[in-house]
XYZ file of C-alpha atoms in Angstrom:
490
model
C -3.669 -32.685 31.457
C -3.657 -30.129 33.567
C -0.673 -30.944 35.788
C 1.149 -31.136 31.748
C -0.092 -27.332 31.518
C 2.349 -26.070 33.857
C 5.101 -27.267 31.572
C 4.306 -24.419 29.974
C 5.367 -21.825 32.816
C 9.285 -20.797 33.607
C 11.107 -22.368 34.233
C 10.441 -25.281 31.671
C 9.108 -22.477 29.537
C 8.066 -25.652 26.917
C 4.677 -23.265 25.518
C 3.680 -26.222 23.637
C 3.246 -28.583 26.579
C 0.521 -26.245 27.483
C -1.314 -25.786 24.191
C -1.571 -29.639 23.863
C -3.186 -30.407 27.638
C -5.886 -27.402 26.693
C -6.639 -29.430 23.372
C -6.935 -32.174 25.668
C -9.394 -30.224 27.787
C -11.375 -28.820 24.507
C -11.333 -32.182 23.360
C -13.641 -33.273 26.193
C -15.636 -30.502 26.607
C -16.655 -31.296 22.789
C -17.752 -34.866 24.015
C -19.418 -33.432 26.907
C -23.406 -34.148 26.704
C -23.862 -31.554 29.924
C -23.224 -28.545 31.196
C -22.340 -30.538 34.322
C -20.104 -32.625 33.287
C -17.612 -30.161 31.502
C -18.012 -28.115 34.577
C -16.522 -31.463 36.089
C -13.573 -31.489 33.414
C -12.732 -28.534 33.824
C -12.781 -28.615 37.646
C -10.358 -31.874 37.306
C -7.951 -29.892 34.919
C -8.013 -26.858 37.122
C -7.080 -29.319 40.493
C -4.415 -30.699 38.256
C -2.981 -27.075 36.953
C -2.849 -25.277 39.866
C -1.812 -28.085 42.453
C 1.065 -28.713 40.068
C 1.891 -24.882 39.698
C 1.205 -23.552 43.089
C 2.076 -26.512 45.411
C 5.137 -23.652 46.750
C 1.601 -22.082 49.010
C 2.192 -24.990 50.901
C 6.412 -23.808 51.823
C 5.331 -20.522 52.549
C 2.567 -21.490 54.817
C 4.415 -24.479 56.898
C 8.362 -24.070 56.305
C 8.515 -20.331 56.891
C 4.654 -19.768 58.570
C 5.291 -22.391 61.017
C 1.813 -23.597 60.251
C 0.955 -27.138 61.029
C 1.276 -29.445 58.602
C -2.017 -30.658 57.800
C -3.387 -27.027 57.849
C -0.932 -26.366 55.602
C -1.830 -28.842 53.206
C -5.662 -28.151 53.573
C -5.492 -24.062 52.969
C -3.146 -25.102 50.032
C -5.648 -27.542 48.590
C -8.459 -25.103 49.298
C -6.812 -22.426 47.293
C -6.031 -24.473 44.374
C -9.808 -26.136 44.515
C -11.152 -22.278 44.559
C -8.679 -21.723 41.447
C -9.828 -24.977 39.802
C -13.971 -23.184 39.809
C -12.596 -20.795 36.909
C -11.932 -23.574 34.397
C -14.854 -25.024 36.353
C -16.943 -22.583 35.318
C -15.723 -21.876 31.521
C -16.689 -25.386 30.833
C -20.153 -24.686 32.273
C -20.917 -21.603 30.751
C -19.404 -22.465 27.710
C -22.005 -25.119 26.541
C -24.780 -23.291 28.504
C -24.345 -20.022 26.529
C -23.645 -22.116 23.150
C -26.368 -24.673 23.897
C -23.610 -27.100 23.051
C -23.423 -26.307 19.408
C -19.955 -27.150 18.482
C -19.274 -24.665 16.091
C -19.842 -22.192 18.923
C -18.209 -23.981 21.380
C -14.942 -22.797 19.043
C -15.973 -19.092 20.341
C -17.766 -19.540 23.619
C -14.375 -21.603 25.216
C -11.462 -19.043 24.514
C -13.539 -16.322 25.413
C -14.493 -17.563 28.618
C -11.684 -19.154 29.796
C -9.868 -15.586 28.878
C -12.798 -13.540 30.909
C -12.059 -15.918 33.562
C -8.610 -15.638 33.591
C -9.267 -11.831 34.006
C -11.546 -11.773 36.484
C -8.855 -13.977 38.663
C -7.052 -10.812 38.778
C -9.050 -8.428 40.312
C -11.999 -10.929 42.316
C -11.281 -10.519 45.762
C -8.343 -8.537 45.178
C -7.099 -10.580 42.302
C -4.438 -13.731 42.126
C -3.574 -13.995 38.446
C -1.180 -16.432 38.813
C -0.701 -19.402 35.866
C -2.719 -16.873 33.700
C -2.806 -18.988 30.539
C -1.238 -16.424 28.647
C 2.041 -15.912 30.345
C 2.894 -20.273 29.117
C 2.931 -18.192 25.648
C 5.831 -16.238 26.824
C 8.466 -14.983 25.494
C 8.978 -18.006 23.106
C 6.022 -19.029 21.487
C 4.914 -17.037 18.330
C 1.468 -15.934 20.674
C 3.986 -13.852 22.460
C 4.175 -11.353 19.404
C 0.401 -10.066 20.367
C 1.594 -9.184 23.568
C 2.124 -5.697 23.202
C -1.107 -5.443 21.352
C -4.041 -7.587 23.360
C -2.006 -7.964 26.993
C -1.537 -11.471 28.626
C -5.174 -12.189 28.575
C -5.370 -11.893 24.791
C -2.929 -14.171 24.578
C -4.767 -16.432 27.280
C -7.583 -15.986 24.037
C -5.718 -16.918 21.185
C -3.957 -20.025 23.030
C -7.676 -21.371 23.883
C -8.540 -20.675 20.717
C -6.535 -22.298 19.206
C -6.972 -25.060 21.642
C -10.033 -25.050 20.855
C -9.579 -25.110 17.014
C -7.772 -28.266 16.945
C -9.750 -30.117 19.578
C -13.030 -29.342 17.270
C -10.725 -31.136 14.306
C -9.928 -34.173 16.676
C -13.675 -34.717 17.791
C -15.683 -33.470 14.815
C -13.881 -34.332 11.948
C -15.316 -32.007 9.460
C -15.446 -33.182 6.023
C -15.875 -30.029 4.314
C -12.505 -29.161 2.145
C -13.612 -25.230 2.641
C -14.116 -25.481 6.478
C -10.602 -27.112 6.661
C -8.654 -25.045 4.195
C -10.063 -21.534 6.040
C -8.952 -23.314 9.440
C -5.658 -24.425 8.576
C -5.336 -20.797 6.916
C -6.746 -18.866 10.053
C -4.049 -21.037 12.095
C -1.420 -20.696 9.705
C -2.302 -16.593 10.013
C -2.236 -16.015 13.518
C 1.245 -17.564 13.965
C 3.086 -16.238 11.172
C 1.588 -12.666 12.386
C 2.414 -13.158 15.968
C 6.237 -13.841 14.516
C 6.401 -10.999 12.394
C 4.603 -8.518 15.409
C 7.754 -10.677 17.438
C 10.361 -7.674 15.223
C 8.468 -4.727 15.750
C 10.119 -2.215 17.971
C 7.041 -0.959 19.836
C 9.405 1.844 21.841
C 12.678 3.456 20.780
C 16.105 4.694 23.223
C 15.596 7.828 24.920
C 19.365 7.644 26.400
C 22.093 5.916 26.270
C 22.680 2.810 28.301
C 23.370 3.232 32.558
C 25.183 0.868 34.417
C 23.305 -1.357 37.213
C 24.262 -3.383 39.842
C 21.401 -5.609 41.492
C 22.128 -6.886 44.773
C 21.007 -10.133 45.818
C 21.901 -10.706 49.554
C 20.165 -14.261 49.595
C 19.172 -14.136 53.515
C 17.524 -17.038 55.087
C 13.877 -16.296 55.284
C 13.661 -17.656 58.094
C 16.320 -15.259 59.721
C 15.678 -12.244 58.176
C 13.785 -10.748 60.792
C 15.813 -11.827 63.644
C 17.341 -8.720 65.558
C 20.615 -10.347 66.328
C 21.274 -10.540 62.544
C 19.778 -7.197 61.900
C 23.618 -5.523 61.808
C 25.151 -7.974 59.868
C 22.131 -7.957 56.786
C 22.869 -4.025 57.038
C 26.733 -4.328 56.761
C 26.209 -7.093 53.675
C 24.478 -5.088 51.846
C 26.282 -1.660 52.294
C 29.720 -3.804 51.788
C 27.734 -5.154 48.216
C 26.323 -2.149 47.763
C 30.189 0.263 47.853
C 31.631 -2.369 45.730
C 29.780 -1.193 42.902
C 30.479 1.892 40.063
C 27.273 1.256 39.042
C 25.039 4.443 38.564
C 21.593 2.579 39.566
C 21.987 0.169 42.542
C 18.683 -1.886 43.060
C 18.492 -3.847 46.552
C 15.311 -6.230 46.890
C 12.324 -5.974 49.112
C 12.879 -5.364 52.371
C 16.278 -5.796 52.321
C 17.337 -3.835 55.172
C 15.426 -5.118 57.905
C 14.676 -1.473 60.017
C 12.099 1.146 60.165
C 13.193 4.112 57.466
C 13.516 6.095 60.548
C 16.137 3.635 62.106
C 18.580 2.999 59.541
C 21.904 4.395 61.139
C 23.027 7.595 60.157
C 26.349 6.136 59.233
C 24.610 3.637 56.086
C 22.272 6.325 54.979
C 25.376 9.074 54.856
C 27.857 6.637 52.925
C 24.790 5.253 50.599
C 24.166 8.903 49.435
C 28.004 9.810 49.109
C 27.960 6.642 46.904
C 25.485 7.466 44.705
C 26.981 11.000 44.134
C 30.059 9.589 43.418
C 28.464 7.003 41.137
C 26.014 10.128 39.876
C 23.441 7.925 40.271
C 21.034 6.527 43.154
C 21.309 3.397 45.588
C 17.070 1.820 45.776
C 16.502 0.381 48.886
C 13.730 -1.966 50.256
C 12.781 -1.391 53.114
C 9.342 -0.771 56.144
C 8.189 3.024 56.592
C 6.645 4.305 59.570
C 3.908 7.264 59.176
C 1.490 8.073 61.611
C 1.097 4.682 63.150
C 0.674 3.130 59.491
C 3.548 0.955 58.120
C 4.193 0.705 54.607
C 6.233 -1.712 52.131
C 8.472 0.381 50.535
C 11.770 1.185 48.305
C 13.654 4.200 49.258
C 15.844 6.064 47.055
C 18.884 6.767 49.622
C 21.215 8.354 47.004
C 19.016 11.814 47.369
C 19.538 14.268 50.211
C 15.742 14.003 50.779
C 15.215 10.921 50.069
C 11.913 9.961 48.018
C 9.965 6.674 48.158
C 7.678 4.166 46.079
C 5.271 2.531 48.940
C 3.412 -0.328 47.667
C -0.222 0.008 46.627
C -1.351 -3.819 45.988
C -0.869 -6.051 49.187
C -0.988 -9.455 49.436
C -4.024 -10.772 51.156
C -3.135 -12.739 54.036
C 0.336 -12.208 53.662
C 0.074 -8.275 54.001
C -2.957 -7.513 54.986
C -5.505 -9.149 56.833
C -9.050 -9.504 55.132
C -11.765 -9.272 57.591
C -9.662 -9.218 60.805
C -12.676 -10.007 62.526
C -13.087 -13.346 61.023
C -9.712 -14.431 60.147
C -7.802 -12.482 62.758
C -7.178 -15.613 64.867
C -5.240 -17.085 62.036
C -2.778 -14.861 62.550
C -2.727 -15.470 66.524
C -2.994 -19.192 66.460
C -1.962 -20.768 63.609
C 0.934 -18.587 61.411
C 4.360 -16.726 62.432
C 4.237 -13.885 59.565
C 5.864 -10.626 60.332
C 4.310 -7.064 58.650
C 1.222 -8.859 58.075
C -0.876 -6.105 58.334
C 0.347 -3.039 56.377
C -0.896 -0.281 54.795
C -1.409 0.932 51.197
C 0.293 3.452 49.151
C -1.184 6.053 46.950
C -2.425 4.397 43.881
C -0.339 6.861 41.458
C 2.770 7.356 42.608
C 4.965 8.678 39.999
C 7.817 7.418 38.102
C 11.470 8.786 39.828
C 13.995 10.444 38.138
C 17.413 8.663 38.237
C 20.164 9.072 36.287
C 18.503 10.625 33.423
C 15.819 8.100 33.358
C 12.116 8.033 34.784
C 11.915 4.607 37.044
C 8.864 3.128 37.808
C 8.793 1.174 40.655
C 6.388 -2.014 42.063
C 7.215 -4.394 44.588
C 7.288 -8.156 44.390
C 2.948 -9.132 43.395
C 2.437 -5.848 41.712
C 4.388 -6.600 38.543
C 1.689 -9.601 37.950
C -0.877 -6.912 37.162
C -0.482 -5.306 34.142
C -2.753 -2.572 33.875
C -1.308 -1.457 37.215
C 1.979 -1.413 35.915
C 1.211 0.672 32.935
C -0.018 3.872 35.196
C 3.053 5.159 35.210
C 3.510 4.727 31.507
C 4.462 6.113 28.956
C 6.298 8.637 31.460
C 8.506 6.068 32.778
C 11.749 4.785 30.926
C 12.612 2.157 33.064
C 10.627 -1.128 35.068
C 11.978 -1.520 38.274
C 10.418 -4.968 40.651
C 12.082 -5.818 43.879
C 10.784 -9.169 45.079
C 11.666 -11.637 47.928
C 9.977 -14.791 46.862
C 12.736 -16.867 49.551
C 8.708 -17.409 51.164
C 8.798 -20.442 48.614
C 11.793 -21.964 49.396
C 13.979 -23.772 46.632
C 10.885 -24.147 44.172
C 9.122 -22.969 40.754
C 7.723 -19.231 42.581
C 10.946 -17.266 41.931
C 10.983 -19.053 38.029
C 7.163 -18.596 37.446
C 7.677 -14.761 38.754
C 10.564 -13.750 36.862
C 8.562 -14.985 33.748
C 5.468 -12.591 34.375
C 7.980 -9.748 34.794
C 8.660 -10.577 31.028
C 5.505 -10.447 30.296
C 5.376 -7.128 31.121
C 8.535 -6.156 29.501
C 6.474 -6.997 26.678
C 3.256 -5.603 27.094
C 5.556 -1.886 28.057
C 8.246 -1.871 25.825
C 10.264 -1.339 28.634
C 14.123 -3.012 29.996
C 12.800 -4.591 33.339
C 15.419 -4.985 36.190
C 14.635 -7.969 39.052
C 16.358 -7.412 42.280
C 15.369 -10.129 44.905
C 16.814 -11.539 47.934
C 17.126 -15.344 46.467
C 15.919 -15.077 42.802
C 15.374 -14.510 40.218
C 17.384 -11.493 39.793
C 17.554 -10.882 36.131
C 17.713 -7.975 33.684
C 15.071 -8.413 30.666
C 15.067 -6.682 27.499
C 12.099 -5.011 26.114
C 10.913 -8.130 24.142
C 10.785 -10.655 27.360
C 14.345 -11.924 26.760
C 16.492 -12.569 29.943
C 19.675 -10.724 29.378
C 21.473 -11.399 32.664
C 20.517 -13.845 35.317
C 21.873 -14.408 38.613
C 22.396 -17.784 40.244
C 19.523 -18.361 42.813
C 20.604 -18.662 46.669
C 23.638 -17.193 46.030
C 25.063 -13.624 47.666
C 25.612 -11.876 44.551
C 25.733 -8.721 42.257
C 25.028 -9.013 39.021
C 26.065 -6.418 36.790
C 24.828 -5.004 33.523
C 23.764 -2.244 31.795
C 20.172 -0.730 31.414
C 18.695 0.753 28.573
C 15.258 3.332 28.546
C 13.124 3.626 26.240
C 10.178 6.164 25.499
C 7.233 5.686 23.648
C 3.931 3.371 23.892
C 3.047 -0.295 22.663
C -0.585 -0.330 21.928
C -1.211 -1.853 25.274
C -0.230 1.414 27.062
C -3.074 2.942 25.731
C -5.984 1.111 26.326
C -5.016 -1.532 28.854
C -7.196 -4.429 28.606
C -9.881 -2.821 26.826
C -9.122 -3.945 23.407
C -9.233 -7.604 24.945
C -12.521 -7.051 26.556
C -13.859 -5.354 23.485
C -13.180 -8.530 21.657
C -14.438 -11.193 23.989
C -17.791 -8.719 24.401
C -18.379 -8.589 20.566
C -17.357 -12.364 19.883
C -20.406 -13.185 23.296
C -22.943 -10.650 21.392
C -22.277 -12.665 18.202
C -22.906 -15.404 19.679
C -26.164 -14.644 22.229
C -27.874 -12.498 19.855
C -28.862 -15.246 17.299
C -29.346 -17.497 20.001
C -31.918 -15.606 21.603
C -33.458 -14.391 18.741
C -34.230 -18.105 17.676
C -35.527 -18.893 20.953
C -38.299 -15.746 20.673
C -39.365 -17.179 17.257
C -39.880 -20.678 19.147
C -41.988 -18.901 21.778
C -43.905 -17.200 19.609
């Protein structure tokens, strides 16, 4: 069941898959007579989900980290048995804290497995990824609440509805008022996510610019090598004059020099582009500043050129946690260069391009919304550059792209994706992919960009309103319960 949850994720994007393997899960959580045991369940599903959805670790760490094989396969399995613990421990609490009374078992579950899915993103520097909530989108009717509740209130209606239907399938309640306001309640929550699906959250503030993403698809496994170090340069300045475009977007890292070693030549014809184009050329690319080096993007078209230096790192692919401890990874076992960077500023402000305020975040940092949304409402325009060729030819680039629409969603905001290999897209401000390049292909996809102003309710209070609800739903819940238990004492 939970291997049938990933269906759920780009790019099979099939949001129904998912719904039906969590009613599986409810469904035996509601037959669990433990604690225990739907901590088991839960720890099966979560083995299932995430070893189907994250096997791509496994690439990254042997293909391109030269890691050995079986190490490879153990820290993969590791990760996704330390990912399994949160559905692990929803099951647990969940008939714990409802002292396995099923008609709070329809509460405790969604909100559980929704504070869970939260506190994946932030615990030990957070890993969101196969957040229940993003299966929902941009399809599914859940989607509609996006801009409202964020991806982990949809990660709380999906449960709960999960959760809804598995109590049907186990209890079979015979009252004709319990089933009418259930049927109703479902019947409510999808026609309003639909009709939340037309409202225009944010309006125009311009009119449309032209864009060109570049997508140079270099081998990952040569993209650091010296000897090809001219040629990546010359590729991307060839793909890079080709274009009229007024906003030129190159992906992470794509030139592969130190800011202060890009030859004067690329730098002076990039910035007589973009004055030609009245626009700006965005360039990945590693800054050098007093001995620290930063991930960064680089707009080139201005005479003093600004940057965006990325603020969220990777853990183990960025930085290294504990160097002390885990330092002799690094030395032994993996080949990853820029493994230990260092942070930018965590509010960096949106630039000004072409009449537009662009936000920028780099590859991860679009898979945290409330990061994204610092920059909002000021910003008219979502800018990620990504290199996800770590993961070879599998799901990553698909399952990425698809949180990027999430948070064209949750922003109101056109999103443009340029990457090395995929997926390079351009998404509208309702999740849809407009344009979509071919993946491992050198290409430029075109298109035009529109920005829009204004807030989604999102904007303003982040994930508050989420945690509001699951906080009042848990009161609801405890407060009963432990009154009852003082009047036993007593």
């Amino acid at each position: 069941m939970g291997a049938l949850c990933v269906l759920g994720f780009a790019p099979y994007y099939f949001y129904l898959a998912s719904l039906l393997s969590l009613i599986g899960l409810c469904y035996f959580w509601y037959q669990s007579n433990s604690a225990k045991q739907a901590a088991i369940d839960g720890f099966i599903f979560g083995l299932g989900l995430f070893g189907a959805g994250i096997y791509w670790i496994f690439i990254s760490l042997h293909d391109f980290g030269n890691m050995p094989s079986f190490m490879a396969g153990l820290a993969t399995f590791l990760l996704c048995a330390f990912m399994a613990l949160f559905p692990a421990l929803t099951g647990w609490l969940s008939v714990r804290v409802s002292n396995a009374k099923s008609q709070q078992l329809l509460i405790t579950i969604p909100i559980f497995w929704a504070l869970a899915d939260w506190t994946r993103s932030w615990i030990f520097t957070g890993f969101p990824w196969l957040t229940i909530g993003y299966s929902q989108v941009p399809h599914s009717p859940l989607s509609g609440f996006t801009p409202i509740l964020g991806i982990y209130g949809i990660s709380l209606l999906s449960v709960f509805i999960a959760s809804l239907i598995g109590f049907w399938l186990v209890k079979k309640p015979s009252s004709v008022i319990w089933k009418r306001n259930s049927i109703a309640l479902l019947v409510l929550i999808l026609v309003t996510g639909n009709l939340l699906k037309l409202v225009e959250w944010t309006s125009p503030s311009n009119k449309p610019i032209s864009v060109a993403l570049l997508q140079g698809n270099i081998p990952q496994d040569l993209k650091w090598a010296p000897e090809i170090a001219d040629r990546t340069l010359n590729k991307y300045l060839s793909l890079a004059e080709a274009s009229q475009a007024r906003l030129i977007i190159l992906p992470e890292t794509a030139l592969p020099v130190l800011s202060s070693e890009l030859p004067v030549e690329l730098t002076t014809r990039l910035q007589q582009l973009a004055n030609k184009n009245q626009g700006a050329v965005l360039a990945g690319l590693i800054e050098r500043e007093n001995g620290e080096y930063f991930n960064s993007m680089l707009n080139i078209g201005k005479a003093n050129p600004e940057a965006y230096r990325k603020s969220h790192l990777v853990p183990f692919g960025e930085f290294i946690p504990l160097k002390v401890a885990f330092g002799w990874i690094y030395r032994d076992l993996l080949n990853m260069p820029l493994s230990d960077l260092s942070r930018g500023s965590l509010h960096q402000q949106p630039m000004d391009i072409a009449g537009e305020k662009v936000a920028i975040n780099i590859c991860y940092e679009d898979v945290f919304g409330e990061e994204i949304i610092r920059q909002l409402p000021a910003a008219t325009l979502l800018v990620n550059a990504s290199n996800d060729a770590w993961y070879g030819q599998s799901n990553a680039a698909y399952q990425h792209m698809q949180f990027s629409q999430a948070r064209a969603l949750e922003t109101g905001r056109t999103v443009l994706r340029a990457t090395n290999t995929g997926a390079t897209a351009i998404i509208d401000p309702h999740g849809n992919v407009l344009a979509h390049a071919p993946h491992f292909t050198e290409s430029t996809l075109n298109g035009t960009a529109q920005g829009y102003s204004g807030s989604t309710p999102y904007v303003h209070w982040g994930n508050w309103f989420f945690l509001a609800i699951c906080w009042v739903g848990l009161i609801a819940i405890c407060l009963p319960n432990f009154l009852a238990s003082r009047r036993k004492t007593k």
